[in-house]
Structure formats: structure tokens, C-alpha cells
Amino acid sequence: AQTVTQSQPEMSVQEAETVTLSCTYDTSESDYYLFWYKQPPSRQMILVIRQEAYKQQNATENRFSVNFQKAAKSFSLKISDSQLGDAAMYFCAYSGGSNYKLTFGKGTLLTVNP
Amino acid sequence: NAGVMQNPRHLVRRRGQEARLRCSPMKGHSHVYWYRQLPEEGLKFMVYLQKENIIDESGMPKERFSAEFPKEGPSILRIQQVVRGDSAAYFCASSPEGIPYSGYTFGSGTRLTVV
């Protein structure tokens, strides 16, 4: 069974600084998708960024980028120029290439200090 | 284009009562998924439905839980005879197809509290 591990229960960053959230996963599949979701206090699950495993190029969405290391099964999220609105719980998620189920990690609570 | 709509946002039930959670998918989305988030945990898959069909309910507890997605109207997650352990946030997600190429769109969830 696939598992997703987020080893940092909590992280903090100063406003305008950069922070990296870690995620590792375990799978025997070669084709899959990886996601980072943000959950602010409103509880809404917001898709931040996605990565297809067959793509070697790391995904980027504005201030958010990933470091995808397929061999190491690592998928970290880098947030540049952190803003107060980035404060939230961040979840890493995995989906097999032909599987509709998302497997989530336990989340990392990010605090942004002014 | 409204997103995934879930209601109610908060639901309080006494032990032994029934809870009904509703989910209207995004316009054009015919695939609906229910996930449960227990305190301090990530979301866990419960059930996958298409219109009038349950595709996969492998994440649903065997008793007291059921789900439907009728031809007309929202998807319903029903929990009979609720117990304290059912207290959680229940999220619905939808997609235009059954594989999350683009990632799912989630609703804001229903927080169920059993007292």
C-alpha cells in the first residue's frame, strides 16, 4: 500500500523568507501524481501544486515550487517570499497513475511570523 | 461557476441520531469522492461515486455508513446511529474524470460533532 510521510508536524518562517516542507512516499508504481494541498483555518482544501511522476522538470506555480526526487521518493514544497496568507496546514498527497484515490500525509502546520 | 458545495458546514448530533451530509459537485463534474479527516490526521478516502453508481466504497466503515449520488440532486453521505468516534470533518471532492490529472476540487467540508 502507498504511504505518504510528512516528518515535520510544524514549521515556522519569517515573512518574506523561504521555507521548505518535506514529504516522502512509498510506492511500487512508476506512473503516479503528487500534490500539495493547503488547508487554512477556513478548512477549505486548496490545491497548491501538482507533479506528474513521468515529468523530470519540477513543477512551479508562482512562489511555490517543488523538488521532486523520484529515485529517493521525495517531494518537497518550497515557498518563496512567504506571506502571512501562506499560514495554513499543508498536506502532501499521492495518487497512483490509474487510481482515483488520494493518499494524504498527516500534514505540516506552517506559521508565518511578521 | 460555483465550486463544490457542501452543507451543512457544521452539524451537531446526539449519539444514536442520523447524520446526513450533502455535496453538490462542480458543474460538469460527474465523479464524486468522500473523504474523512479525523483530528490531527490527513484526509482518508471513504467512497467514490458516479451518478447512480457506487464505484468504490472500500474506505467506508462496514456498518452505519452509506452514500449515494442520485441522477438528480446532490450526493449524500449518511451515517446512522452516530457515535462519538464519528466526530470528524467530512470532505467531498469532484472531478470531471476518474483520475486526478488535475487534482480534485474539494468542498469546504462538514464538521460533524457527536455529543
Tab-separated table of C-alpha atoms in Angstrom:
chain	number	residue	atom	x	y	z
A	1	ALA	CA	0.000	0.000	0.000
A	2	GLN	CA	1.145	3.503	-0.715
A	3	THR	CA	2.128	5.678	2.216
A	4	VAL	CA	2.900	9.361	2.471
A	5	THR	CA	5.060	10.710	5.273
A	6	GLN	CA	5.424	14.298	6.354
A	7	SER	CA	8.094	14.345	9.027
A	8	GLN	CA	7.606	17.950	10.145
A	9	PRO	CA	4.435	18.396	12.212
A	10	GLU	CA	5.104	22.136	12.488
A	11	MET	CA	7.274	24.698	10.741
A	12	SER	CA	7.646	28.439	11.057
A	13	VAL	CA	9.077	31.081	8.753
A	14	GLN	CA	9.577	34.816	8.822
A	15	GLU	CA	7.577	36.856	6.401
A	16	ALA	CA	9.430	37.298	3.064
A	17	GLU	CA	11.724	34.356	3.816
A	18	THR	CA	11.805	30.927	2.157
A	19	VAL	CA	10.657	27.683	3.730
A	20	THR	CA	10.754	24.064	2.559
A	21	LEU	CA	8.245	21.435	3.632
A	22	SER	CA	9.268	17.793	3.347
A	23	CYS	CA	7.341	14.828	2.022
A	24	THR	CA	8.374	11.282	1.251
A	25	TYR	CA	6.255	8.500	-0.151
A	26	ASP	CA	6.422	4.817	-0.728
A	27	THR	CA	5.167	3.168	-3.905
A	28	SER	CA	5.998	0.396	-6.318
A	29	GLU	CA	4.284	2.146	-9.216
A	30	SER	CA	6.156	4.021	-11.915
A	31	ASP	CA	3.294	6.243	-13.025
A	32	TYR	CA	1.677	8.483	-10.417
A	33	TYR	CA	0.798	12.012	-9.393
A	34	LEU	CA	1.865	14.031	-6.402
A	35	PHE	CA	0.099	17.035	-4.929
A	36	TRP	CA	0.429	19.664	-2.250
A	37	TYR	CA	-2.797	20.929	-0.718
A	38	LYS	CA	-3.175	23.892	1.593
A	39	GLN	CA	-5.794	23.923	4.351
A	40	PRO	CA	-6.213	27.336	6.005
A	41	PRO	CA	-8.335	27.794	9.137
A	42	SER	CA	-11.410	28.052	6.887
A	43	ARG	CA	-10.883	24.305	6.347
A	44	GLN	CA	-11.077	24.608	2.546
A	45	MET	CA	-8.675	22.225	0.804
A	46	ILE	CA	-6.850	24.236	-1.858
A	47	LEU	CA	-4.647	22.628	-4.488
A	48	VAL	CA	-1.275	24.384	-4.459
A	49	ILE	CA	0.753	22.421	-6.973
A	50	ARG	CA	0.859	19.074	-8.759
A	51	GLN	CA	3.583	16.938	-10.293
A	52	GLU	CA	3.374	14.057	-12.743
A	53	ALA	CA	5.962	11.388	-11.997
A	54	TYR	CA	6.942	10.962	-15.644
A	55	LYS	CA	7.983	14.610	-15.870
A	56	GLN	CA	11.531	15.272	-14.798
A	57	GLN	CA	11.024	19.005	-14.624
A	58	ASN	CA	9.965	20.290	-11.231
A	59	ALA	CA	6.568	21.991	-11.139
A	60	THR	CA	6.361	25.693	-10.310
A	61	GLU	CA	3.382	27.905	-9.515
A	62	ASN	CA	4.403	31.486	-8.785
A	63	ARG	CA	6.066	31.464	-5.337
A	64	PHE	CA	5.542	27.726	-4.909
A	65	SER	CA	7.889	25.136	-6.368
A	66	VAL	CA	8.672	21.500	-5.729
A	67	ASN	CA	11.833	19.461	-5.576
A	68	PHE	CA	10.809	16.087	-6.980
A	69	GLN	CA	13.385	13.344	-6.471
A	70	LYS	CA	11.839	10.229	-7.998
A	71	ALA	CA	14.592	7.795	-7.059
A	72	ALA	CA	14.552	9.000	-3.463
A	73	LYS	CA	10.724	9.170	-3.458
A	74	SER	CA	10.876	12.674	-2.118
A	75	PHE	CA	8.565	15.578	-2.965
A	76	SER	CA	9.317	18.756	-1.030
A	77	LEU	CA	7.496	22.072	-1.346
A	78	LYS	CA	9.393	25.358	-1.349
A	79	ILE	CA	7.549	28.568	-0.581
A	80	SER	CA	9.489	31.691	-1.521
A	81	ASP	CA	8.827	35.210	-0.234
A	82	SER	CA	6.469	33.836	2.420
A	83	GLN	CA	3.346	35.851	3.108
A	84	LEU	CA	1.049	35.941	6.112
A	85	GLY	CA	-1.656	34.353	3.984
A	86	ASP	CA	0.518	31.280	3.487
A	87	ALA	CA	-0.078	30.268	7.097
A	88	ALA	CA	-2.014	27.012	6.954
A	89	MET	CA	-1.790	23.250	7.242
A	90	TYR	CA	-0.075	21.770	4.209
A	91	PHE	CA	-0.793	18.237	3.060
A	92	CYS	CA	1.224	16.167	0.645
A	93	ALA	CA	-0.849	13.666	-1.355
A	94	TYR	CA	-0.213	10.791	-3.754
A	95	SER	CA	-2.302	9.132	-6.426
A	96	GLY	CA	-1.318	6.118	-8.491
A	97	GLY	CA	-1.403	6.600	-12.245
A	98	SER	CA	-4.609	4.674	-12.749
A	99	ASN	CA	-6.032	5.173	-9.291
A	100	TYR	CA	-8.551	7.775	-8.254
A	101	LYS	CA	-7.718	7.563	-4.562
A	102	LEU	CA	-5.617	10.229	-2.949
A	103	THR	CA	-3.392	9.134	-0.069
A	104	PHE	CA	-2.569	12.019	2.244
A	105	GLY	CA	0.210	12.646	4.727
A	106	LYS	CA	-0.626	13.892	8.208
A	107	GLY	CA	0.201	17.459	7.361
A	108	THR	CA	2.624	20.209	8.355
A	109	LEU	CA	1.332	23.275	10.164
A	110	LEU	CA	3.081	26.340	8.773
A	111	THR	CA	3.227	29.534	10.810
A	112	VAL	CA	4.339	32.778	9.177
A	113	ASN	CA	5.766	35.348	11.568
A	114	PRO	CA	5.516	39.057	10.715
B	1	ASN	CA	-19.006	28.673	-11.724
B	2	ALA	CA	-19.593	27.644	-8.140
B	3	GLY	CA	-17.161	25.217	-6.595
B	4	VAL	CA	-18.028	22.055	-4.732
B	5	MET	CA	-20.802	22.921	-2.298
B	6	GLN	CA	-21.180	21.071	0.952
B	7	ASN	CA	-23.850	21.567	3.560
B	8	PRO	CA	-24.296	21.919	6.346
B	9	ARG	CA	-20.967	23.403	7.323
B	10	HIS	CA	-21.407	22.300	10.912
B	11	LEU	CA	-23.634	19.533	12.181
B	12	VAL	CA	-24.219	18.509	15.766
B	13	ARG	CA	-25.901	15.211	16.505
B	14	ARG	CA	-26.587	13.291	19.673
B	15	ARG	CA	-25.393	9.729	19.927
B	16	GLY	CA	-27.808	7.415	18.141
B	17	GLN	CA	-29.164	10.044	15.734
B	18	GLU	CA	-28.686	10.089	11.983
B	19	ALA	CA	-26.405	12.489	10.133
B	20	ARG	CA	-26.929	13.459	6.505
B	21	LEU	CA	-24.178	15.317	4.696
B	22	ARG	CA	-24.775	16.817	1.271
B	23	CYS	CA	-22.405	17.515	-1.589
B	24	SER	CA	-23.095	19.215	-4.901
B	25	PRO	CA	-20.177	18.734	-7.314
B	26	MET	CA	-18.814	21.403	-9.584
B	27	LYS	CA	-20.773	21.963	-12.752
B	28	GLY	CA	-19.663	19.465	-15.370
B	29	HIS	CA	-18.147	17.071	-12.819
B	30	SER	CA	-19.695	13.622	-12.708
B	31	HIS	CA	-17.307	11.946	-10.261
B	32	VAL	CA	-17.695	12.455	-6.516
B	33	TYR	CA	-15.435	11.325	-3.692
B	34	TRP	CA	-15.919	11.474	0.052
B	35	TYR	CA	-13.011	11.765	2.468
B	36	ARG	CA	-12.915	11.902	6.256
B	37	GLN	CA	-10.461	13.903	8.327
B	38	LEU	CA	-10.057	12.862	11.932
B	39	PRO	CA	-8.391	15.299	14.349
B	40	GLU	CA	-4.633	15.628	13.768
B	41	GLU	CA	-4.855	13.433	10.667
B	42	GLY	CA	-4.804	13.801	6.923
B	43	LEU	CA	-7.819	13.031	4.807
B	44	LYS	CA	-8.721	9.394	4.262
B	45	PHE	CA	-10.680	8.058	1.305
B	46	MET	CA	-14.146	6.724	2.004
B	47	VAL	CA	-16.105	6.259	-1.209
B	48	TYR	CA	-16.130	7.068	-4.930
B	49	LEU	CA	-19.400	7.540	-6.795
B	50	GLN	CA	-20.651	8.374	-10.222
B	51	LYS	CA	-24.258	9.195	-10.971
B	52	GLU	CA	-26.417	6.333	-9.635
B	53	ASN	CA	-23.362	4.127	-9.124
B	54	ILE	CA	-21.051	3.355	-6.249
B	55	ILE	CA	-17.685	2.638	-7.841
B	56	ASP	CA	-15.588	2.005	-4.751
B	57	GLU	CA	-16.675	2.041	-1.119
B	58	SER	CA	-13.634	0.278	0.271
B	59	GLY	CA	-12.926	3.112	2.717
B	60	MET	CA	-16.380	3.148	4.238
B	61	PRO	CA	-16.984	1.528	7.617
B	62	LYS	CA	-18.969	-1.647	7.050
B	63	GLU	CA	-21.863	-0.610	9.247
B	64	ARG	CA	-23.942	2.543	9.658
B	65	PHE	CA	-22.366	4.425	6.735
B	66	SER	CA	-23.859	4.711	3.271
B	67	ALA	CA	-23.505	7.023	0.293
B	68	GLU	CA	-25.470	7.786	-2.816
B	69	PHE	CA	-25.283	10.053	-5.838
B	70	PRO	CA	-28.715	10.074	-7.465
B	71	LYS	CA	-29.480	11.028	-11.022
B	72	GLU	CA	-30.870	14.322	-9.768
B	73	GLY	CA	-29.659	16.198	-6.736
B	74	PRO	CA	-26.589	16.173	-4.535
B	75	SER	CA	-24.547	13.284	-3.287
B	76	ILE	CA	-25.490	12.237	0.246
B	77	LEU	CA	-23.293	10.664	2.892
B	78	ARG	CA	-25.492	9.131	5.549
B	79	ILE	CA	-24.364	7.999	8.970
B	80	GLN	CA	-26.900	6.124	11.046
B	81	GLN	CA	-26.811	5.821	14.831
B	82	VAL	CA	-23.837	8.137	15.175
B	83	VAL	CA	-21.236	7.526	17.863
B	84	ARG	CA	-18.603	9.873	19.335
B	85	GLY	CA	-15.933	8.341	17.100
B	86	ASP	CA	-17.781	9.631	14.024
B	87	SER	CA	-16.889	13.196	15.015
B	88	ALA	CA	-14.706	14.450	12.185
B	89	ALA	CA	-14.619	16.730	9.168
B	90	TYR	CA	-16.114	15.130	6.078
B	91	PHE	CA	-14.957	16.416	2.719
B	92	CYS	CA	-16.421	15.933	-0.685
B	93	ALA	CA	-14.402	16.321	-3.865
B	94	SER	CA	-15.352	16.172	-7.510
B	95	SER	CA	-13.600	15.764	-10.830
B	96	PRO	CA	-14.548	15.649	-14.489
B	97	GLU	CA	-12.982	12.223	-14.867
B	98	GLY	CA	-11.982	9.409	-12.561
B	99	ILE	CA	-8.275	10.042	-12.451
B	100	PRO	CA	-6.960	13.161	-10.745
B	101	TYR	CA	-4.879	14.501	-13.607
B	102	SER	CA	-5.641	17.997	-12.447
B	103	GLY	CA	-6.195	17.247	-8.803
B	104	TYR	CA	-9.590	17.170	-7.262
B	105	THR	CA	-11.672	20.173	-6.299
B	106	PHE	CA	-12.692	19.899	-2.680
B	107	GLY	CA	-15.589	21.447	-0.835
B	108	SER	CA	-15.161	23.230	2.485
B	109	GLY	CA	-16.225	20.183	4.418
B	110	THR	CA	-18.857	19.412	7.009
B	111	ARG	CA	-17.701	19.249	10.595
B	112	LEU	CA	-19.740	16.646	12.416
B	113	THR	CA	-19.780	16.750	16.193
B	114	VAL	CA	-21.437	13.926	18.091
B	115	VAL	CA	-22.401	14.799	21.646
